[in-house]
Coordinates of C-alpha atoms and ligand atoms in Angstrom, one line a residue:
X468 CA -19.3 9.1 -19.8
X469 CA -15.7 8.0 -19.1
X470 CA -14.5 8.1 -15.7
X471 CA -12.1 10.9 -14.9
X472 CA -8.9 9.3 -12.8
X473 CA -6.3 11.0 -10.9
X474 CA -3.1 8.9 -9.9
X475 CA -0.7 9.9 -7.0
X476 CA 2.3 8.7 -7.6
X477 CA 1.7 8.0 -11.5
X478 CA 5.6 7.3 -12.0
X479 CA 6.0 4.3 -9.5
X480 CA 5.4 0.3 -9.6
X481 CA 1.6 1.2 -9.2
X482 CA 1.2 4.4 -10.9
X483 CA 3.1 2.6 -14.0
X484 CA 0.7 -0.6 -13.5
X485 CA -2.6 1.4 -13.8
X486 CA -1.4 3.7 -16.6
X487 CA -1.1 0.1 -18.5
X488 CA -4.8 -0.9 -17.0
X489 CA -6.1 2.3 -18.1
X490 CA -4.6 2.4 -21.4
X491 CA -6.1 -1.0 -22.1
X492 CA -9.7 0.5 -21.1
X493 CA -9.1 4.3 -22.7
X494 CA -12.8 3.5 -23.9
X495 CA -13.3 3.9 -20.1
X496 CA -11.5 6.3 -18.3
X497 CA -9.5 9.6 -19.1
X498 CA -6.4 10.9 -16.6
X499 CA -7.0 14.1 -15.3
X500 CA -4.5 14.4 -13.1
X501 CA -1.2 12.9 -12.4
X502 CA 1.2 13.3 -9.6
X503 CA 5.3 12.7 -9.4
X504 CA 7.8 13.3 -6.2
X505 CA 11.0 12.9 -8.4
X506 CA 12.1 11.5 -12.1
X507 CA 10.4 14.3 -13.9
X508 CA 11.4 12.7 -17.1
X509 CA 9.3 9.9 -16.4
X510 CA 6.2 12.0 -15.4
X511 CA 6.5 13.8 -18.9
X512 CA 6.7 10.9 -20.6
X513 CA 3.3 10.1 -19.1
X514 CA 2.3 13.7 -20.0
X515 CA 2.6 13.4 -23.6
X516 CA 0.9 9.8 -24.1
X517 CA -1.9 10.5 -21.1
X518 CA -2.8 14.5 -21.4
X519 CA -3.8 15.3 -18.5
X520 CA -5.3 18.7 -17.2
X521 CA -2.9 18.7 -13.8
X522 CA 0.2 17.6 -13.0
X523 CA 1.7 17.8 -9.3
X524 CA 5.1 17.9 -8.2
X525 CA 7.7 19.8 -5.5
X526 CA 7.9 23.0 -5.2
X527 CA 11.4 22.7 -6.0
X528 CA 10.4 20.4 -9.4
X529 CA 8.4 23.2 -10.7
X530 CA 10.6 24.5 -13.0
X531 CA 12.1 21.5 -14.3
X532 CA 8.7 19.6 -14.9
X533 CA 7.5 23.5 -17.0
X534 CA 10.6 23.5 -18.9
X535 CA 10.6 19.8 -19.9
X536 CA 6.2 20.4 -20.5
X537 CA 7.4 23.6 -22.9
X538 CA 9.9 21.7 -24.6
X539 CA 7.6 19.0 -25.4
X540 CA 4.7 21.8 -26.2
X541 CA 2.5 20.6 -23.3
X542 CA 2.6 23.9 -21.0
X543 CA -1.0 23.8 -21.1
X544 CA -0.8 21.0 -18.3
X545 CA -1.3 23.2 -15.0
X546 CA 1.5 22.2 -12.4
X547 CA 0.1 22.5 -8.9
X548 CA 2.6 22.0 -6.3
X549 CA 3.5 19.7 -2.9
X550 CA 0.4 18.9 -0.3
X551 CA -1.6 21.7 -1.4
X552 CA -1.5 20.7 -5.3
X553 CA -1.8 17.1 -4.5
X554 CA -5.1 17.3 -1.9
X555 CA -6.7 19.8 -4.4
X556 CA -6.3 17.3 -6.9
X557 CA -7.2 13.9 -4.3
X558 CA -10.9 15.9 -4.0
X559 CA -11.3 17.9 -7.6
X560 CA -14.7 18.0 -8.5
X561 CA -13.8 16.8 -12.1
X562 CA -12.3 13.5 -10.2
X563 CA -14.2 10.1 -9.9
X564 CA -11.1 7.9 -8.9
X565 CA -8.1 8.5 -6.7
X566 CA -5.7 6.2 -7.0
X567 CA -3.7 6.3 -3.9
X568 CA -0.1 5.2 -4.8
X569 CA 2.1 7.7 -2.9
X570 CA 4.3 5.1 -1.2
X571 CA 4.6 6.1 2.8
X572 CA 3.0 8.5 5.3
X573 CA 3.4 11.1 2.5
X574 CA 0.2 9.5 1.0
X575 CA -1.9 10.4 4.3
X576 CA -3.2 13.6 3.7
X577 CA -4.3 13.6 0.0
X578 CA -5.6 9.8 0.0
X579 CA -7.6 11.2 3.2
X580 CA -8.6 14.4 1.3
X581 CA -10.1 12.1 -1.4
X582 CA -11.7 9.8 1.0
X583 CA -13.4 13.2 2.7
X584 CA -14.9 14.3 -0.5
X585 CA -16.5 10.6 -1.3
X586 CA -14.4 9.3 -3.8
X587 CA -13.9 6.0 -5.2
X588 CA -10.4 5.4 -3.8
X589 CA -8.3 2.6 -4.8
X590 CA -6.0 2.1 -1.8
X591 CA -2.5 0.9 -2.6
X592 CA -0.9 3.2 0.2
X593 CA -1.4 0.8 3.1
X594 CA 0.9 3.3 5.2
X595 CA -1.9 5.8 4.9
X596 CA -4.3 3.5 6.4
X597 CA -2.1 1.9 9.0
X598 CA -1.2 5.3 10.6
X599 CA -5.2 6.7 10.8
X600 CA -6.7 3.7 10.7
X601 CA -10.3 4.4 12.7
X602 CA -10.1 8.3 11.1
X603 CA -9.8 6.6 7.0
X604 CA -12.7 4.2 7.9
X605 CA -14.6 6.7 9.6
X606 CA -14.5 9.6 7.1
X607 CA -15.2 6.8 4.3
X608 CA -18.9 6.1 5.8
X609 CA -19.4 9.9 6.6
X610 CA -18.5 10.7 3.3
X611 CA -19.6 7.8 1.2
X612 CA -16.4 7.5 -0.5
X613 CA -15.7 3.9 -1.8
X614 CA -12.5 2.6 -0.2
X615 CA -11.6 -0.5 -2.7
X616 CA -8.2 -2.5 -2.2
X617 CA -5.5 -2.9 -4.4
X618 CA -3.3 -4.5 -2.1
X619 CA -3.2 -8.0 -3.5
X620 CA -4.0 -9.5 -0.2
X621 CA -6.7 -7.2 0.4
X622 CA -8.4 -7.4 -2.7
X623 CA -8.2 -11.1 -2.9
X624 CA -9.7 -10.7 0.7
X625 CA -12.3 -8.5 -0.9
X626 CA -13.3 -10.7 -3.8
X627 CA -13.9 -14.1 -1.2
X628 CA -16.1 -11.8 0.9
X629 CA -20.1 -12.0 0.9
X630 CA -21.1 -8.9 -1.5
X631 CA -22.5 -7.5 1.3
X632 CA -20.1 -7.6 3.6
X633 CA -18.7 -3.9 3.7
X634 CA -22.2 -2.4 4.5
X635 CA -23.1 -4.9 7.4
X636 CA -22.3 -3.1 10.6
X637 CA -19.9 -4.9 12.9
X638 CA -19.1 -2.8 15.8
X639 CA -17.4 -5.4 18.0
X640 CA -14.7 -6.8 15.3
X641 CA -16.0 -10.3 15.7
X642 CA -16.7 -11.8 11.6
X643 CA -19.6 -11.5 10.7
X644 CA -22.1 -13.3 8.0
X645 CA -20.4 -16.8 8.6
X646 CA -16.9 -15.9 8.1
X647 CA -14.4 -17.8 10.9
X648 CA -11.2 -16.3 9.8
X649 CA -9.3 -14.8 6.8
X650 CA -6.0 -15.9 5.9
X651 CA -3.4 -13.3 4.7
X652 CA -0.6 -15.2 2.7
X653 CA 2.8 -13.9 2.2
X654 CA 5.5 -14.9 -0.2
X655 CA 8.0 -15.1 2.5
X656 CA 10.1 -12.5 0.7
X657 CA 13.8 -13.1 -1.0
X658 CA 15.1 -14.7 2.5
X659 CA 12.2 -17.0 3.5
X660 CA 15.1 -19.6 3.4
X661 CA 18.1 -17.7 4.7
X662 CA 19.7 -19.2 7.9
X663 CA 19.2 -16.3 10.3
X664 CA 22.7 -15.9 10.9
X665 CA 23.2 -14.9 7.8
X666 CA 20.8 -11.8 7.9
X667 CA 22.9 -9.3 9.8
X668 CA 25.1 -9.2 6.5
X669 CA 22.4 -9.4 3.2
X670 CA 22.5 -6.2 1.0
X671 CA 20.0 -3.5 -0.1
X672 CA 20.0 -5.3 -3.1
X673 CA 19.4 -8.5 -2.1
X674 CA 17.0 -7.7 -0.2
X675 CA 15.3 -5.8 -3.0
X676 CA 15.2 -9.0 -5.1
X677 CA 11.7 -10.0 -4.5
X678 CA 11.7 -13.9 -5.4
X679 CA 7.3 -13.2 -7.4
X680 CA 6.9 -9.1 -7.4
X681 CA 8.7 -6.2 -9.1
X682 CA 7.5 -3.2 -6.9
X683 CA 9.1 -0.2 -5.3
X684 CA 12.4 -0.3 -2.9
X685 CA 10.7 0.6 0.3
X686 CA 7.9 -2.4 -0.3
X687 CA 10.5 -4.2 -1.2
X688 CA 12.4 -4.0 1.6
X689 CA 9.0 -4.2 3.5
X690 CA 8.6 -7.6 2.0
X691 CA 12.1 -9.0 3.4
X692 CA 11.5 -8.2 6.7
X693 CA 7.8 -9.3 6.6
X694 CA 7.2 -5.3 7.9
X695 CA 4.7 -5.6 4.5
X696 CA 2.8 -8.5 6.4
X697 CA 2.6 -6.5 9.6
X698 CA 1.2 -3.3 8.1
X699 CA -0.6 -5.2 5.6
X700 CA -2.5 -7.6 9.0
X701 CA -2.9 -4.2 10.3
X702 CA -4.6 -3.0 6.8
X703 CA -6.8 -6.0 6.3
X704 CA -8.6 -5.3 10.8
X705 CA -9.4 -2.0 9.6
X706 CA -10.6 -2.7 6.1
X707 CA -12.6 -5.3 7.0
X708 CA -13.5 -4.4 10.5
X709 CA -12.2 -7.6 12.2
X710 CA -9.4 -8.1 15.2
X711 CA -6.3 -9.6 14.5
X712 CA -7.1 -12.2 16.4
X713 CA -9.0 -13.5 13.2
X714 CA -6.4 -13.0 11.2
X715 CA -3.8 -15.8 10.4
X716 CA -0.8 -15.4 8.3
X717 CA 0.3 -17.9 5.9
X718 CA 3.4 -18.3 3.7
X719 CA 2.8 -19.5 0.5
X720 CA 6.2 -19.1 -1.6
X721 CA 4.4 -19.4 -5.0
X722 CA 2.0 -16.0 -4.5
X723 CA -1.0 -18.0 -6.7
X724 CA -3.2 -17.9 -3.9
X725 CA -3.9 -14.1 -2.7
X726 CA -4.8 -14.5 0.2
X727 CA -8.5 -16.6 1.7
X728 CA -11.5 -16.3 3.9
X729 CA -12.4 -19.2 5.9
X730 CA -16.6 -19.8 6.8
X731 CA -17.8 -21.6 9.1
X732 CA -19.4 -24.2 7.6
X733 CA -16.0 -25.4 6.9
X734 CA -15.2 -23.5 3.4
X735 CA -12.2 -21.9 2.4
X736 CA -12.3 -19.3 -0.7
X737 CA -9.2 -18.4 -2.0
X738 CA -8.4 -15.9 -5.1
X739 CA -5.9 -16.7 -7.2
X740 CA -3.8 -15.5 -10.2
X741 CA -1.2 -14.9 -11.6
X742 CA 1.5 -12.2 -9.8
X743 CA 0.7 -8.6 -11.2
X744 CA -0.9 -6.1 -9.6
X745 CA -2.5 -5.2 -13.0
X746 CA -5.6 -7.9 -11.8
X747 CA -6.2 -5.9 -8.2
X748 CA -5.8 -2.4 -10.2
X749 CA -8.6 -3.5 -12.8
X750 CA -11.1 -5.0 -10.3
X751 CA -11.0 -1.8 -8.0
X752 CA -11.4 0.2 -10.5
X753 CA -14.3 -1.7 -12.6
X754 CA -15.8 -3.2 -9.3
X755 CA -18.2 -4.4 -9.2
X756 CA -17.8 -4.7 -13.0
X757 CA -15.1 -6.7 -14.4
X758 CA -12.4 -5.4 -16.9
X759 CA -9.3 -6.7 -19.4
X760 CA -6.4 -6.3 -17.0
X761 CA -3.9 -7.6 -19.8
X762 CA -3.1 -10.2 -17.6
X763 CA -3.1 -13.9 -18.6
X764 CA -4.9 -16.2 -17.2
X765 CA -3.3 -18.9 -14.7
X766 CA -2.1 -21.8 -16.0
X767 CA -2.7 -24.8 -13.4
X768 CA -0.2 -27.4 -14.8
X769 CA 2.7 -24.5 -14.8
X770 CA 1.5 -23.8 -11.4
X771 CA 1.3 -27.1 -10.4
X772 CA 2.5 -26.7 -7.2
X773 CA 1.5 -24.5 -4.0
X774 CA 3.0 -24.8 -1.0
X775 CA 2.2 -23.5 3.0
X776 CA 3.4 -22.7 6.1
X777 CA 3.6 -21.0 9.1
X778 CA 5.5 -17.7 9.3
X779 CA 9.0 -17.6 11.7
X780 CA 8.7 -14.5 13.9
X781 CA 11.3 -15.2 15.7
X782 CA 13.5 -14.4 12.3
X783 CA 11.3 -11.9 11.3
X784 CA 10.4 -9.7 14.8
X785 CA 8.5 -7.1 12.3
X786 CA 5.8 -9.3 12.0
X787 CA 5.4 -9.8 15.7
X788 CA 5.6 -6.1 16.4
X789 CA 3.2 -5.2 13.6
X790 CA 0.8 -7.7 15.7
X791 CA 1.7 -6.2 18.6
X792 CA 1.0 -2.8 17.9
X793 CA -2.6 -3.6 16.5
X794 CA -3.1 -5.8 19.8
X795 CA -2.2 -2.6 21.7
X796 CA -4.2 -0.2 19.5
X797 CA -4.2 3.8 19.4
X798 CA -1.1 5.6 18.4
X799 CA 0.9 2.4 18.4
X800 CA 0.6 1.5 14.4
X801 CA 1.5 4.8 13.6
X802 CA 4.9 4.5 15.5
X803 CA 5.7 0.9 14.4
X804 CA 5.0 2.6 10.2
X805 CA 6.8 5.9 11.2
X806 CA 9.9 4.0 13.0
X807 CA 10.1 1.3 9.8
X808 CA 10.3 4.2 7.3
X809 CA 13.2 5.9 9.1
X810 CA 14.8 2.1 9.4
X811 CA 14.5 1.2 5.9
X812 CA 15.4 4.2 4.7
X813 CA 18.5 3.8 6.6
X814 CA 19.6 0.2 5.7
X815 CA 18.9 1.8 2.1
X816 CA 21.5 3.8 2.6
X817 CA 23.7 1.5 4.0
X818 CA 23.6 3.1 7.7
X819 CA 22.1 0.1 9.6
X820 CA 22.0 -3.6 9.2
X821 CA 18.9 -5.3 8.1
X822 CA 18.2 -7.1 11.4
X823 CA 18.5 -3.6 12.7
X824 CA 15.4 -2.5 10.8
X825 CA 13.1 -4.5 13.0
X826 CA 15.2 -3.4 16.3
X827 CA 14.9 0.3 15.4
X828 CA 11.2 -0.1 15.6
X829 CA 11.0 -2.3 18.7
X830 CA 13.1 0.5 20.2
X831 CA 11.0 3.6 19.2
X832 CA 7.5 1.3 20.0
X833 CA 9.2 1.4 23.6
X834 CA 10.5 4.6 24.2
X835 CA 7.0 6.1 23.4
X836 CA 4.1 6.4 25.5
X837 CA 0.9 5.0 23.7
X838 CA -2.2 7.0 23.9
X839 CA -5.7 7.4 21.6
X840 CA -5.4 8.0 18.1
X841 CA -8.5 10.3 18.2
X842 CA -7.3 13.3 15.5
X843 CA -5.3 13.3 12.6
X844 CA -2.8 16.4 14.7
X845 CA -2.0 13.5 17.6
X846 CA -1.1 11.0 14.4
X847 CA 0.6 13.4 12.4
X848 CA 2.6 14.8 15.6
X849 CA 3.7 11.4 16.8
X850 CA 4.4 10.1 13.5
X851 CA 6.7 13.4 13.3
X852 CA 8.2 12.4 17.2
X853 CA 8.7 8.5 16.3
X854 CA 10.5 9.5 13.4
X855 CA 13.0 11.6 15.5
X856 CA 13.3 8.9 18.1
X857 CA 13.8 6.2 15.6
X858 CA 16.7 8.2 13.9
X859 CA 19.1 8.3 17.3
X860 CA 18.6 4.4 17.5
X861 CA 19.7 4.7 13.8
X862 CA 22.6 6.8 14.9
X863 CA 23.4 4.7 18.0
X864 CA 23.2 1.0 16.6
X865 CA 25.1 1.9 12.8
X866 CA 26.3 -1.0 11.5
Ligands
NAD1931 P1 7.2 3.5 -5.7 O1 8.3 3.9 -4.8 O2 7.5 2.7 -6.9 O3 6.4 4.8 -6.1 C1 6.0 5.7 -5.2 C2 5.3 6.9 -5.9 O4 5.1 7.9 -4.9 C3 6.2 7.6 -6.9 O5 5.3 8.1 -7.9 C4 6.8 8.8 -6.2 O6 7.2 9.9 -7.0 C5 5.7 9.1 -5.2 N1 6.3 9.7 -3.9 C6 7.3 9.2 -3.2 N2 7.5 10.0 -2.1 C7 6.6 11.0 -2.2 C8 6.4 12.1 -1.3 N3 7.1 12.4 -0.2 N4 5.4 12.9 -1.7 C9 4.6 12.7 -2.8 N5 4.8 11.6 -3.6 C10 5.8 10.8 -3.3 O7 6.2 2.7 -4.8 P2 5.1 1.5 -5.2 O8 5.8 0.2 -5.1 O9 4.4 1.9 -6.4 O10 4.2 1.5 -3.9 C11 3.2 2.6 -3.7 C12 2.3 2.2 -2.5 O11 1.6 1.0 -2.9 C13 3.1 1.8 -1.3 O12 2.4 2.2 -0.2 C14 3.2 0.3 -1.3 O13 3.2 -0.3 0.0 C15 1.8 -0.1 -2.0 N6 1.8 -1.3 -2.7 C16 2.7 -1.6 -3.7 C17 2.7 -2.8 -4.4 C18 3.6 -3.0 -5.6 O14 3.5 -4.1 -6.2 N7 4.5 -2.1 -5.9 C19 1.8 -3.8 -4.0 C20 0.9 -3.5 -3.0 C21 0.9 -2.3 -2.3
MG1932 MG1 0.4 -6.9 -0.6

């Protein structure tokens, strides 16, 4: 029997990645559903070579995404429509695998909607998880739902792990089964080597130049500030049920080496690979089979060099107040993710400076009072109130 897939977010960096991993293994897996915010084009072009039953989109997309489906004689497809279309989907009975590639908070509700109905979900919407943190993890053990990660870091994290290791209990966050640490790297992003001075004045562009990775802008922009490390440290304590205190981030430039788990008898297990996200795609969704990504295997004397070092928080704050915020607990992860997606949507559109992304959210993480994350209403309503607060700083700091 092949296993029946649904993608949110089927036209961006990840959606278009797993199409190719699933297209490879078509033996495998069949699309059953597919979801799109914008670029209807796109999403028909994935219509006609994927056939799947649904199809989500906007309300106001509807039309567009029918006439484009007639045109093409595909009106079969059912169009579902915004949160409503997208949870149904996340938890259809005909579904094995969610893929969870909505990029934002806009990912919560359906990647938890296919968590609640005990799914295998591939997580690549570290927002999602970042904002409910204990809820995600929670629901995934009530529900038995299989919460793998496609996150690079993560999954590398995943893959040095003892086999075990997500069914051992660990209530107190300490590592467990002879683990000492784990080591999140980080490429350093396009300005790992920019004199701070000059960050005030870098571009959208620039700063969507990732030196390793093509991915989407906010990521991208994510990755600049080192915001992506923050969220993704905050990802890999809730994943892995372990304080951030055992978490050390390292820059390694190349992006070979995944990321590493550290035992104490003195061993360090790294994963490494070549830079696509098609190898993390394939092992979550074969785990814990193993699958052609379409991905060439590392050459050693190409990559003959890998290099390390500490990150600089004092150039990139975001980093610091990810930390922070996961130190600090409760509703405080939610504002730091809700704050950075007004701020980089802002210096996206030219309204801030880029060292005013990381200020916007120290700002809003300060002006809020911090309290217990204990129902998705509190997270969804501060998200909703950081977001306001964060756009006056917008307003007041400009350019
Ligand atoms: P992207 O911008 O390329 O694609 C985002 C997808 O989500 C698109 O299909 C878009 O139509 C859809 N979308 C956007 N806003 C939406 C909304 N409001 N409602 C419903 N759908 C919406 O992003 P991406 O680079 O593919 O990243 C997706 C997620 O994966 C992000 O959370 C990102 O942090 C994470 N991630 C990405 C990479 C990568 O290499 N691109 C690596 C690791 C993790
Ligand atoms: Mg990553």
């Amino acid at each position: 029997m092949k296993q029946s897939v649904c993608i949110l977010g089927a036209t961006g960096s990840i959606g278009q990645s797993t199409l190719k991993v699933l297209e490879k293994n078509s033996n495998k897996y069949s699309i059953f559903a597919v979801t799109a915010y914008s670029r209807m084009h796109d999403l028909v072009d994935i219509c006609k070579k994927f056939l799947p039953k649904i199809a989500v989109v906007p309300e106001e997309k509807k039309d567009e995404l029918y006439q484009l489906l007639k045109l093409n004689r595909l009106e079969t497809i059912e169009i579902l429509t915004d949160e409503d279309g997208l949870t149904t989907v996340a938890s259809h009975n005909d579904v094995d695998v969610v893929m969870a590639a909505i990029v934002g908070a806009a990912g919560l509700i359906p990647t938890l909607a296919a968590v609640k109905a005990g799914k295998r979900v591939l997580l690549a919407n570290k927002e999602a998880l970042v904002m409910s943190g204990d809820i995600m993890m929670q629901e995934a053990k009530k529900n038995s739902a299989l919460l793998l990660p496609v996150d690079s870091e993560h999954n590398a994290i995943f893959q040095c792990l003892p086999e075990n290791y997500m069914s051992v209990e660990n209530n107190n966050n300490e590592p467990k089964l002879g683990i000492s640490r784990v080591l999140l790297t980080a490429s350093g992003g396009p300005f790992l080597n920019t004199p701070l001075a000059e960050l005030a004045t870098v571009t959208p562009s620039q700063a969507c130049k990732h030196p390793n990775w093509s991915m989407g802008q906010k990521v991208s922009i994510d990755s600049a500030t080192l915001m992506n490390k923050g969220l993704e440290l905050i990802e890999a304590c809730h994943l892995f049920a372990i304080s951030e205190r055992f978490v050390t981030v390292v820059v390694h430039p190349q992006s070979i080496i995944h990321s590493m788990v550290q035992y104490i008898d003195g061993s360090t297990i790294a994963q490494m690979g070549n830079p696509d996200m098609c190898t993390p795609i394939a092992h979550a969704l074969a785990w814990p089979k193993r699958i052609d990504a379409g991905v060439s295997a590392l050459d050693l004397f190409v990559n003959n060099k890998l290099d390390f070092q500490a990150p600089d928080t004092k150039k990139f704050p975001a980093l610091r107040l990810a930390r922070e915020s996961m130190q600090a607990g409760g509703l405080a992860p939610a504002i730091l993710n809700a704050a950075n997606e007004i701020a980089v949507d802002a210096f996206l559109k030219d309204k801030i400076s880029f060292t005013n992304i990381s200020n916007v959210v120290e700002e809003t993480l300060n002006s809020l009072e911090n309290a217990q994350a204990n129902s998705l209403e509190v997270i969804l309503d501060t998200d909703q109130c950081a977001r306001n607060i964060a756009q006056t700083y917008v307003t007041k700091m400009g350019k």
